[in-house]
mmCIF file of N, CA and C in Angstrom:
data_model
loop_
_atom_site.group_PDB
_atom_site.id
_atom_site.type_symbol
_atom_site.label_atom_id
_atom_site.label_comp_id
_atom_site.label_asym_id
_atom_site.label_seq_id
_atom_site.Cartn_x
_atom_site.Cartn_y
_atom_site.Cartn_z
ATOM 1 N N MET A 1001 109.031 159.181 14.492
ATOM 2 C CA MET A 1001 109.192 160.089 15.475
ATOM 3 C C MET A 1001 110.520 159.641 16.267
ATOM 4 N N ALA A 1002 111.088 159.992 17.190
ATOM 5 C CA ALA A 1002 111.848 158.535 18.073
ATOM 6 C C ALA A 1002 110.785 159.045 19.348
ATOM 7 N N ARG A 1003 111.007 158.450 20.434
ATOM 8 C CA ARG A 1003 110.952 157.668 21.297
ATOM 9 C C ARG A 1003 111.581 158.124 22.252
ATOM 10 N N VAL A 1004 110.903 159.337 22.764
ATOM 11 C CA VAL A 1004 111.479 159.587 24.487
ATOM 12 C C VAL A 1004 110.613 159.199 25.732
ATOM 13 N N SER A 1005 111.658 159.171 26.318
ATOM 14 C CA SER A 1005 111.871 158.663 27.893
ATOM 15 C C SER A 1005 112.467 159.259 28.778
ATOM 16 N N PHE A 1006 111.918 159.195 29.851
ATOM 17 C CA PHE A 1006 112.848 160.058 31.305
ATOM 18 C C PHE A 1006 114.027 159.822 30.945
ATOM 19 N N ALA A 1007 114.569 158.297 30.531
ATOM 20 C CA ALA A 1007 115.432 158.083 30.728
ATOM 21 C C ALA A 1007 116.827 158.699 30.245
ATOM 22 N N SER A 1008 116.166 159.712 28.531
ATOM 23 C CA SER A 1008 116.635 160.252 28.658
ATOM 24 C C SER A 1008 116.998 161.845 28.717
ATOM 25 N N HIS A 1009 116.311 162.054 30.307
ATOM 26 C CA HIS A 1009 116.787 163.278 30.532
ATOM 27 C C HIS A 1009 118.368 163.423 30.548
ATOM 28 N N PRO A 1010 118.776 164.118 30.546
ATOM 29 C CA PRO A 1010 121.197 164.483 30.167
ATOM 30 C C PRO A 1010 120.893 164.339 32.257
ATOM 31 N N PHE A 1011 120.256 165.048 33.115
ATOM 32 C CA PHE A 1011 121.188 165.057 34.291
ATOM 33 C C PHE A 1011 119.966 163.534 35.431
ATOM 34 N N LEU A 1012 119.833 162.361 33.793
ATOM 35 C CA LEU A 1012 119.825 160.812 34.813
ATOM 36 C C LEU A 1012 120.693 160.296 33.083
ATOM 37 N N LEU A 1013 121.948 159.844 33.938
ATOM 38 C CA LEU A 1013 122.519 159.134 33.439
ATOM 39 C C LEU A 1013 122.830 158.051 34.428
ATOM 40 N N GLY A 1014 123.267 156.749 33.917
ATOM 41 C CA GLY A 1014 122.618 154.851 33.732
ATOM 42 C C GLY A 1014 121.582 154.857 34.169
ATOM 43 N N PHE A 1015 120.489 155.361 34.205
ATOM 44 C CA PHE A 1015 119.292 155.084 33.960
ATOM 45 C C PHE A 1015 118.040 153.711 32.720
ATOM 46 N N GLU A 1016 118.750 153.865 31.940
ATOM 47 C CA GLU A 1016 118.483 153.694 30.520
ATOM 48 C C GLU A 1016 118.117 152.027 30.489
ATOM 49 N N GLN A 1017 118.797 151.106 32.467
ATOM 50 C CA GLN A 1017 117.855 149.671 32.477
ATOM 51 C C GLN A 1017 116.736 150.007 32.891
ATOM 52 N N LEU A 1018 116.825 150.915 34.134
ATOM 53 C CA LEU A 1018 114.852 150.927 34.032
ATOM 54 C C LEU A 1018 114.015 151.549 33.868
ATOM 55 N N ASP A 1019 114.549 152.515 32.513
ATOM 56 C CA ASP A 1019 113.726 152.392 31.551
ATOM 57 C C ASP A 1019 113.202 151.119 30.676
ATOM 58 N N GLN A 1020 113.813 149.932 30.129
ATOM 59 C CA GLN A 1020 113.124 149.105 30.068
ATOM 60 C C GLN A 1020 112.907 148.100 30.821
ATOM 61 N N LEU A 1021 113.240 148.284 32.430
ATOM 62 C CA LEU A 1021 111.918 147.826 33.082
ATOM 63 C C LEU A 1021 110.870 148.676 33.352
ATOM 64 N N VAL A 1022 109.868 149.497 33.185
ATOM 65 C CA VAL A 1022 108.996 149.739 33.278
ATOM 66 C C VAL A 1022 107.950 149.294 31.853
ATOM 67 N N GLU A 1023 109.295 149.855 31.011
ATOM 68 C CA GLU A 1023 108.455 148.762 29.325
ATOM 69 C C GLU A 1023 107.971 147.630 29.405
ATOM 70 N N ARG A 1024 108.854 146.295 30.077
ATOM 71 C CA ARG A 1024 108.673 145.262 30.029
ATOM 72 C C ARG A 1024 107.982 145.108 30.861
ATOM 73 N N THR A 1025 107.174 145.558 32.528
ATOM 74 C CA THR A 1025 106.910 145.922 32.474
ATOM 75 C C THR A 1025 105.265 145.910 33.108
ATOM 76 N N ALA A 1026 105.492 146.621 31.713
ATOM 77 C CA ALA A 1026 104.204 147.868 31.203
ATOM 78 C C ALA A 1026 103.750 146.618 30.233
ATOM 79 N N LYS A 1027 104.222 145.290 29.703
ATOM 80 C CA LYS A 1027 104.443 144.837 28.453
ATOM 81 C C LYS A 1027 103.130 142.836 28.868
ATOM 82 N N ALA A 1028 103.706 143.133 30.145
ATOM 83 C CA ALA A 1028 103.107 141.790 31.273
ATOM 84 C C ALA A 1028 102.114 142.158 32.131
ATOM 85 N N GLY A 1029 100.755 141.409 31.493
ATOM 86 C CA GLY A 1029 100.161 141.532 31.479
ATOM 87 C C GLY A 1029 99.022 140.896 32.053
ATOM 88 N N ASP A 1030 99.199 139.023 32.437
ATOM 89 C CA ASP A 1030 98.387 137.759 32.495
ATOM 90 C C ASP A 1030 98.158 138.441 33.928
ATOM 91 N N GLY A 1031 96.226 138.628 34.223
ATOM 92 C CA GLY A 1031 95.978 138.618 34.991
ATOM 93 C C GLY A 1031 95.682 137.201 36.643
ATOM 94 N N TYR A 1032 96.779 136.189 35.978
ATOM 95 C CA TYR A 1032 96.432 135.292 36.503
ATOM 96 C C TYR A 1032 98.022 134.866 37.365
ATOM 97 N N PRO A 1033 97.436 134.448 38.900
ATOM 98 C CA PRO A 1033 96.166 134.887 39.496
ATOM 99 C C PRO A 1033 96.915 136.006 40.566
ATOM 100 N N PRO A 1034 95.470 136.181 40.368
ATOM 101 C CA PRO A 1034 95.641 138.150 41.089
ATOM 102 C C PRO A 1034 95.809 137.682 42.693
ATOM 103 N N TYR A 1035 96.780 139.050 43.206
ATOM 104 C CA TYR A 1035 97.337 140.093 43.149
ATOM 105 C C TYR A 1035 96.474 140.860 44.182
ATOM 106 N N ASN A 1036 97.067 141.530 45.403
ATOM 107 C CA ASN A 1036 97.532 142.573 46.331
ATOM 108 C C ASN A 1036 98.526 142.435 46.168
ATOM 109 N N ILE A 1037 99.092 144.454 46.477
ATOM 110 C CA ILE A 1037 100.463 144.287 47.142
ATOM 111 C C ILE A 1037 99.882 146.079 48.005
ATOM 112 N N GLU A 1038 100.210 145.747 48.991
ATOM 113 C CA GLU A 1038 99.890 146.864 50.420
ATOM 114 C C GLU A 1038 101.388 147.060 51.225
ATOM 115 N N LEU A 1039 100.665 148.282 51.412
ATOM 116 C CA LEU A 1039 102.058 148.515 52.224
ATOM 117 C C LEU A 1039 101.695 148.469 54.076
ATOM 118 N N THR A 1040 102.344 147.436 54.161
ATOM 119 C CA THR A 1040 102.142 147.198 55.654
ATOM 120 C C THR A 1040 102.801 148.307 56.750
ATOM 121 N N GLY A 1041 103.957 148.747 56.174
ATOM 122 C CA GLY A 1041 104.920 150.234 57.447
ATOM 123 C C GLY A 1041 105.472 150.939 56.983
ATOM 124 N N GLU A 1042 107.011 151.229 57.170
ATOM 125 C CA GLU A 1042 107.786 152.991 56.522
ATOM 126 C C GLU A 1042 107.873 151.090 56.180
ATOM 127 N N ASP A 1043 108.856 151.223 54.459
ATOM 128 C CA ASP A 1043 109.594 150.527 53.882
ATOM 129 C C ASP A 1043 108.811 148.645 54.522
ATOM 130 N N ALA A 1044 107.948 148.875 54.339
ATOM 131 C CA ALA A 1044 107.526 147.378 54.530
ATOM 132 C C ALA A 1044 106.226 146.920 53.725
ATOM 133 N N TYR A 1045 106.521 145.829 52.988
ATOM 134 C CA TYR A 1045 105.359 145.817 51.444
ATOM 135 C C TYR A 1045 105.070 144.192 51.473
ATOM 136 N N ARG A 1046 103.774 144.364 51.218
ATOM 137 C CA ARG A 1046 103.273 142.903 51.211
ATOM 138 C C ARG A 1046 102.785 141.842 49.619
ATOM 139 N N ILE A 1047 102.896 141.556 49.284
ATOM 140 C CA ILE A 1047 103.024 140.563 47.875
ATOM 141 C C ILE A 1047 101.267 140.015 48.072
ATOM 142 N N THR A 1048 100.120 139.708 48.266
ATOM 143 C CA THR A 1048 99.752 138.413 48.277
ATOM 144 C C THR A 1048 99.083 137.953 47.097
ATOM 145 N N LEU A 1049 99.118 136.537 46.689
ATOM 146 C CA LEU A 1049 98.335 135.668 45.519
ATOM 147 C C LEU A 1049 98.084 135.244 46.250
ATOM 148 N N ALA A 1050 96.659 135.059 44.981
ATOM 149 C CA ALA A 1050 95.414 134.126 45.535
ATOM 150 C C ALA A 1050 95.564 132.792 44.842
ATOM 151 N N VAL A 1051 96.384 131.531 45.295
ATOM 152 C CA VAL A 1051 96.655 130.387 45.044
ATOM 153 C C VAL A 1051 94.914 129.538 45.395
ATOM 154 N N ALA A 1052 94.603 129.896 45.841
ATOM 155 C CA ALA A 1052 93.291 128.673 46.045
ATOM 156 C C ALA A 1052 93.927 127.096 45.020
ATOM 157 N N GLY A 1053 93.828 126.044 46.100
ATOM 158 C CA GLY A 1053 94.058 124.900 45.202
ATOM 159 C C GLY A 1053 95.329 123.886 45.689
ATOM 160 N N PHE A 1054 96.335 125.384 45.463
ATOM 161 C CA PHE A 1054 97.781 124.795 45.414
ATOM 162 C C PHE A 1054 98.270 124.057 47.057
ATOM 163 N N ALA A 1055 99.116 123.839 47.020
ATOM 164 C CA ALA A 1055 99.863 123.024 48.079
ATOM 165 C C ALA A 1055 101.516 123.680 47.826
ATOM 166 N N GLU A 1056 101.844 124.138 49.556
ATOM 167 C CA GLU A 1056 103.347 125.120 49.653
ATOM 168 C C GLU A 1056 104.360 124.418 48.582
ATOM 169 N N SER A 1057 104.258 122.995 48.702
ATOM 170 C CA SER A 1057 105.067 122.209 47.811
ATOM 171 C C SER A 1057 104.621 121.909 46.384
ATOM 172 N N GLU A 1058 103.814 122.988 45.158
ATOM 173 C CA GLU A 1058 103.374 123.386 43.991
ATOM 174 C C GLU A 1058 104.138 125.063 43.979
ATOM 175 N N LEU A 1059 104.127 125.127 45.022
ATOM 176 C CA LEU A 1059 104.221 127.159 44.815
ATOM 177 C C LEU A 1059 106.313 127.103 45.063
ATOM 178 N N SER A 1060 106.680 127.570 44.405
ATOM 179 C CA SER A 1060 108.032 128.381 44.286
ATOM 180 C C SER A 1060 108.760 129.575 44.414
ATOM 181 N N ILE A 1061 109.039 130.524 45.336
ATOM 182 C CA ILE A 1061 109.749 131.759 45.317
ATOM 183 C C ILE A 1061 111.042 131.992 45.202
ATOM 184 N N THR A 1062 111.406 132.551 44.415
ATOM 185 C CA THR A 1062 112.727 132.570 44.008
ATOM 186 C C THR A 1062 112.996 133.982 44.441
ATOM 187 N N VAL A 1063 114.331 134.942 43.923
ATOM 188 C CA VAL A 1063 114.748 136.076 43.619
ATOM 189 C C VAL A 1063 115.580 136.103 42.786
ATOM 190 N N GLU A 1064 115.605 136.558 41.774
ATOM 191 C CA GLU A 1064 116.005 135.992 40.332
ATOM 192 C C GLU A 1064 117.060 137.820 39.703
ATOM 193 N N ASP A 1065 118.605 138.332 40.041
ATOM 194 C CA ASP A 1065 118.468 139.493 39.337
ATOM 195 C C ASP A 1065 117.267 140.325 39.250
ATOM 196 N N GLN A 1066 116.777 140.711 40.659
ATOM 197 C CA GLN A 1066 116.434 141.983 41.350
ATOM 198 C C GLN A 1066 114.534 141.715 40.617
ATOM 199 N N HIS A 1067 114.334 140.706 40.318
ATOM 200 C CA HIS A 1067 112.987 139.669 40.164
ATOM 201 C C HIS A 1067 112.378 138.902 41.027
ATOM 202 N N LEU A 1068 111.932 139.063 41.750
ATOM 203 C CA LEU A 1068 110.534 138.200 42.388
ATOM 204 C C LEU A 1068 109.583 137.204 41.191
ATOM 205 N N VAL A 1069 109.857 136.160 41.742
ATOM 206 C CA VAL A 1069 109.091 134.832 40.916
ATOM 207 C C VAL A 1069 108.872 134.561 41.731
ATOM 208 N N ILE A 1070 107.452 134.441 41.300
ATOM 209 C CA ILE A 1070 106.412 132.912 42.259
ATOM 210 C C ILE A 1070 105.967 132.563 40.617
ATOM 211 N N ARG A 1071 106.480 130.839 40.856
ATOM 212 C CA ARG A 1071 105.603 130.141 40.434
ATOM 213 C C ARG A 1071 105.191 128.486 40.641
ATOM 214 N N GLY A 1072 103.458 128.894 40.322
ATOM 215 C CA GLY A 1072 102.778 127.150 40.564
ATOM 216 C C GLY A 1072 102.892 125.599 39.634
ATOM 217 N N LYS A 1073 102.807 125.290 40.304
ATOM 218 C CA LYS A 1073 102.622 124.094 38.807
ATOM 219 C C LYS A 1073 101.938 123.017 39.951
ATOM 220 N N GLN A 1074 100.605 122.716 39.422
ATOM 221 C CA GLN A 1074 100.238 121.525 40.518
ATOM 222 C C GLN A 1074 100.587 120.611 39.649
ATOM 223 N N ALA A 1075 100.898 119.449 40.469
ATOM 224 C CA ALA A 1075 100.625 118.026 39.957
ATOM 225 C C ALA A 1075 99.644 117.585 39.727
ATOM 226 N N ASP A 1076 99.592 116.513 38.495
ATOM 227 C CA ASP A 1076 98.245 115.864 37.575
ATOM 228 C C ASP A 1076 98.275 115.174 38.667
ATOM 229 N N LEU A 1077 96.178 114.873 39.443
ATOM 230 C CA LEU A 1077 95.725 114.300 40.023
ATOM 231 C C LEU A 1077 96.004 112.844 38.967
ATOM 232 N N GLY A 1078 95.327 113.004 37.919
ATOM 233 C CA GLY A 1078 95.027 111.687 36.870
ATOM 234 C C GLY A 1078 94.424 110.755 37.932
ATOM 235 N N ASP A 1079 93.136 111.384 38.589
ATOM 236 C CA ASP A 1079 92.701 110.310 39.795
ATOM 237 C C ASP A 1079 90.877 109.173 38.685
ATOM 238 N N GLY A 1080 90.957 110.071 37.661
ATOM 239 C CA GLY A 1080 89.805 110.090 37.134
ATOM 240 C C GLY A 1080 88.071 110.760 37.300
ATOM 241 N N ARG A 1081 88.791 111.718 38.221
ATOM 242 C CA ARG A 1081 87.453 112.930 38.926
ATOM 243 C C ARG A 1081 86.816 113.093 36.627
ATOM 244 N N GLU A 1082 86.128 112.783 36.931
ATOM 245 C CA GLU A 1082 85.418 113.837 35.909
ATOM 246 C C GLU A 1082 84.414 115.271 36.541
ATOM 247 N N PHE A 1083 84.355 116.438 36.409
ATOM 248 C CA PHE A 1083 84.209 117.762 36.265
ATOM 249 C C PHE A 1083 82.867 118.183 35.127
ATOM 250 N N LEU A 1084 81.852 118.464 36.324
ATOM 251 C CA LEU A 1084 80.450 118.816 34.848
ATOM 252 C C LEU A 1084 80.801 119.998 35.259
ATOM 253 N N HIS A 1085 81.389 121.267 36.430
ATOM 254 C CA HIS A 1085 82.116 122.562 35.285
ATOM 255 C C HIS A 1085 83.566 122.829 36.581
ATOM 256 N N ARG A 1086 84.365 123.371 35.795
ATOM 257 C CA ARG A 1086 85.487 123.732 36.548
ATOM 258 C C ARG A 1086 86.102 125.087 36.838
ATOM 259 N N GLY A 1087 85.600 124.919 38.008
ATOM 260 C CA GLY A 1087 85.687 127.086 37.550
ATOM 261 C C GLY A 1087 86.771 127.064 38.646
ATOM 262 N N ILE A 1088 87.064 126.355 39.367
ATOM 263 C CA ILE A 1088 88.736 126.552 39.807
ATOM 264 C C ILE A 1088 89.961 126.703 39.436
ATOM 265 N N ALA A 1089 90.567 127.375 38.447
ATOM 266 C CA ALA A 1089 91.508 127.137 37.723
ATOM 267 C C ALA A 1089 92.916 127.019 38.856
ATOM 268 N N THR A 1090 93.333 126.240 37.694
ATOM 269 C CA THR A 1090 94.624 124.968 38.373
ATOM 270 C C THR A 1090 96.524 124.991 37.414
ATOM 271 N N ARG A 1091 95.627 125.516 36.922
ATOM 272 C CA ARG A 1091 96.765 126.043 35.452
ATOM 273 C C ARG A 1091 98.458 126.179 36.696
ATOM 274 N N GLN A 1092 99.588 126.187 35.807
ATOM 275 C CA GLN A 1092 100.504 126.675 36.250
ATOM 276 C C GLN A 1092 100.898 128.695 35.829
ATOM 277 N N PHE A 1093 101.150 129.216 36.670
ATOM 278 C CA PHE A 1093 101.839 130.232 36.963
ATOM 279 C C PHE A 1093 103.048 130.563 36.871
ATOM 280 N N GLN A 1094 103.169 131.866 36.251
ATOM 281 C CA GLN A 1094 104.437 132.807 36.870
ATOM 282 C C GLN A 1094 104.260 133.668 37.042
ATOM 283 N N LYS A 1095 104.202 134.707 37.975
ATOM 284 C CA LYS A 1095 104.156 135.802 38.317
ATOM 285 C C LYS A 1095 105.585 136.961 38.519
ATOM 286 N N SER A 1096 106.204 137.770 37.921
ATOM 287 C CA SER A 1096 107.738 138.514 38.240
ATOM 288 C C SER A 1096 107.266 139.754 38.883
ATOM 289 N N PHE A 1097 107.872 140.084 39.572
ATOM 290 C CA PHE A 1097 108.051 141.323 40.249
ATOM 291 C C PHE A 1097 108.879 142.428 40.171
ATOM 292 N N VAL A 1098 109.322 143.507 39.956
ATOM 293 C CA VAL A 1098 110.693 143.818 39.673
ATOM 294 C C VAL A 1098 110.396 144.419 40.835
ATOM 295 N N LEU A 1099 112.207 144.271 42.185
ATOM 296 C CA LEU A 1099 112.329 144.718 43.216
ATOM 297 C C LEU A 1099 113.995 146.081 42.990
ATOM 298 N N ALA A 1100 112.988 147.503 43.660
ATOM 299 C CA ALA A 1100 113.933 148.043 43.649
ATOM 300 C C ALA A 1100 115.074 147.569 44.503
ATOM 301 N N GLN A 1101 116.134 148.222 44.422
ATOM 302 C CA GLN A 1101 117.603 147.966 45.070
ATOM 303 C C GLN A 1101 117.627 148.087 46.499
ATOM 304 N N ARG A 1102 117.665 146.875 47.076
ATOM 305 C CA ARG A 1102 117.605 146.789 48.766
ATOM 306 C C ARG A 1102 116.393 146.834 49.294
ATOM 307 N N VAL A 1103 115.638 146.416 48.469
ATOM 308 C CA VAL A 1103 114.452 145.505 49.084
ATOM 309 C C VAL A 1103 114.228 143.685 48.643
ATOM 310 N N GLU A 1104 114.026 143.726 50.173
ATOM 311 C CA GLU A 1104 114.900 141.932 50.165
ATOM 312 C C GLU A 1104 112.985 141.389 50.419
ATOM 313 N N VAL A 1105 113.049 140.220 50.560
ATOM 314 C CA VAL A 1105 111.782 138.715 51.328
ATOM 315 C C VAL A 1105 112.160 138.589 52.439
ATOM 316 N N VAL A 1106 110.929 138.872 52.918
ATOM 317 C CA VAL A 1106 111.705 138.589 54.507
ATOM 318 C C VAL A 1106 110.651 137.407 55.025
ATOM 319 N N ASP A 1107 109.389 137.255 54.807
ATOM 320 C CA ASP A 1107 108.597 136.142 55.038
ATOM 321 C C ASP A 1107 107.691 135.792 53.648
ATOM 322 N N ALA A 1108 107.437 134.225 54.017
ATOM 323 C CA ALA A 1108 105.829 134.028 53.208
ATOM 324 C C ALA A 1108 105.724 132.908 53.921
ATOM 325 N N SER A 1109 103.923 132.881 53.448
ATOM 326 C CA SER A 1109 103.332 131.996 54.557
ATOM 327 C C SER A 1109 102.031 131.698 53.607
ATOM 328 N N LEU A 1110 101.601 130.560 54.089
ATOM 329 C CA LEU A 1110 100.241 130.315 52.397
ATOM 330 C C LEU A 1110 99.145 129.945 52.898
ATOM 331 N N ASP A 1111 98.277 130.818 53.557
ATOM 332 C CA ASP A 1111 96.766 130.448 54.813
ATOM 333 C C ASP A 1111 95.824 130.986 53.555
ATOM 334 N N CYS A 1112 94.799 129.709 53.652
ATOM 335 C CA CYS A 1112 93.516 129.989 53.037
ATOM 336 C C CYS A 1112 93.479 129.900 52.366
ATOM 337 N N GLY A 1113 94.207 129.776 51.285
ATOM 338 C CA GLY A 1113 94.366 129.225 49.299
ATOM 339 C C GLY A 1113 95.050 130.961 49.417
ATOM 340 N N LEU A 1114 96.113 131.460 49.847
ATOM 341 C CA LEU A 1114 96.186 133.408 49.984
ATOM 342 C C LEU A 1114 97.509 133.036 49.944
ATOM 343 N N LEU A 1115 98.699 133.355 49.563
ATOM 344 C CA LEU A 1115 100.342 133.509 48.706
ATOM 345 C C LEU A 1115 100.151 134.787 49.681
ATOM 346 N N HIS A 1116 100.973 135.239 51.312
ATOM 347 C CA HIS A 1116 101.543 136.272 51.540
ATOM 348 C C HIS A 1116 103.037 136.588 51.707
ATOM 349 N N ILE A 1117 103.994 137.226 51.024
ATOM 350 C CA ILE A 1117 104.992 137.281 50.745
ATOM 351 C C ILE A 1117 105.286 138.730 51.518
ATOM 352 N N ASP A 1118 105.967 138.871 52.130
ATOM 353 C CA ASP A 1118 106.228 140.594 52.822
ATOM 354 C C ASP A 1118 107.725 140.348 52.200
ATOM 355 N N LEU A 1119 107.944 142.157 52.546
ATOM 356 C CA LEU A 1119 109.092 142.945 51.915
ATOM 357 C C LEU A 1119 109.415 143.910 52.569
ATOM 358 N N LYS A 1120 110.381 144.017 52.396
ATOM 359 C CA LYS A 1120 111.456 145.264 53.556
ATOM 360 C C LYS A 1120 112.036 146.004 53.120
ATOM 361 N N ARG A 1121 112.275 147.629 52.645
ATOM 362 C CA ARG A 1121 113.526 147.828 52.584
ATOM 363 C C ARG A 1121 114.459 148.297 53.712
ATOM 364 N N LYS A 1122 115.885 148.093 52.860
ATOM 365 C CA LYS A 1122 117.130 148.062 53.936
ATOM 366 C C LYS A 1122 117.110 148.988 54.261
ATOM 367 N N ALA A 1123 117.787 149.953 55.027
ATOM 368 C CA ALA A 1123 118.305 150.909 55.139
ATOM 369 C C ALA A 1123 119.657 150.928 53.767
ATOM 370 N N PRO A 1124 119.752 152.503 53.714
ATOM 371 C CA PRO A 1124 120.989 152.091 53.016
ATOM 372 C C PRO A 1124 121.954 152.730 53.559
ATOM 373 N N ASP A 1125 123.353 152.000 53.026
ATOM 374 C CA ASP A 1125 124.663 152.047 53.549
ATOM 375 C C ASP A 1125 125.043 153.893 53.115
ATOM 376 N N THR A 1126 124.980 154.526 53.846
ATOM 377 C CA THR A 1126 125.722 155.858 53.664
ATOM 378 C C THR A 1126 126.857 155.549 53.628
ATOM 379 N N VAL A 1127 127.487 156.363 52.456
ATOM 380 C CA VAL A 1127 128.741 156.182 52.082
ATOM 381 C C VAL A 1127 128.858 157.442 51.775
ATOM 382 N N VAL A 1128 130.453 158.282 51.531
ATOM 383 C CA VAL A 1128 130.372 160.114 51.532
ATOM 384 C C VAL A 1128 131.519 159.012 49.782
ATOM 385 N N GLN A 1129 131.689 159.542 49.455
ATOM 386 C CA GLN A 1129 133.423 158.436 48.577
ATOM 387 C C GLN A 1129 133.715 160.680 47.964
ATOM 388 N N SER A 1130 135.193 160.568 48.574
ATOM 389 C CA SER A 1130 135.596 162.241 48.210
ATOM 390 C C SER A 1130 136.485 161.272 47.352
ATOM 391 N N ILE A 1131 136.886 162.243 45.873
ATOM 392 C CA ILE A 1131 137.244 162.329 44.836
ATOM 393 C C ILE A 1131 138.872 163.490 44.536
ATOM 394 N N GLN A 1132 139.602 162.626 44.052
ATOM 395 C CA GLN A 1132 141.103 163.557 44.807
ATOM 396 C C GLN A 1132 140.936 163.972 43.361
ATOM 397 N N ILE A 1133 140.781 165.257 42.938
ATOM 398 C CA ILE A 1133 142.047 165.984 41.405
ATOM 399 C C ILE A 1133 142.805 166.277 41.116
ATOM 400 N N LYS A 1134 143.026 165.422 40.134
ATOM 401 C CA LYS A 1134 144.852 165.656 39.192
ATOM 402 C C LYS A 1134 144.426 166.642 38.944
ATOM 403 N N PRO A 1135 145.823 167.166 38.868
ATOM 404 C CA PRO A 1135 146.559 168.465 38.027
ATOM 405 C C PRO A 1135 145.957 167.555 36.891
ATOM 406 N N GLY A 1136 145.247 168.784 35.464
ATOM 407 C CA GLY A 1136 145.562 168.588 34.101
ATOM 408 C C GLY A 1136 146.886 168.191 33.925
ATOM 409 N N ARG A 1137 147.120 167.773 31.948
ATOM 410 C CA ARG A 1137 147.710 167.226 31.339
ATOM 411 C C ARG A 1137 148.730 168.207 30.876
#
């Protein structure tokens, strides 16, 4: 049986990539670090990641081909500490979010172990394109 998707509808031309993004996003199931996504205003969003134990210098935020990518890698302290219980995760991570067109990162801050990333959708440029009809051959 062939797989049917919303992108196969005849009125949705050129949306094949969107269908692939939905499929890829559904497969990304790692829950670390935990995060929230908030609607903070009209066309404004905030992603908050719980990154306890990470310093600013151990975190990076990039936008790569409409993917917001947050990476964390802690320096190996190697200070000889012996833990009886280690419940605070210190493993490296990469968390990726697909951004819609015209959504930009406007700010990022680290506060009390929470990394806040603020996003805003820019207003679209209104462009009306007139297509000239050429006589048939």
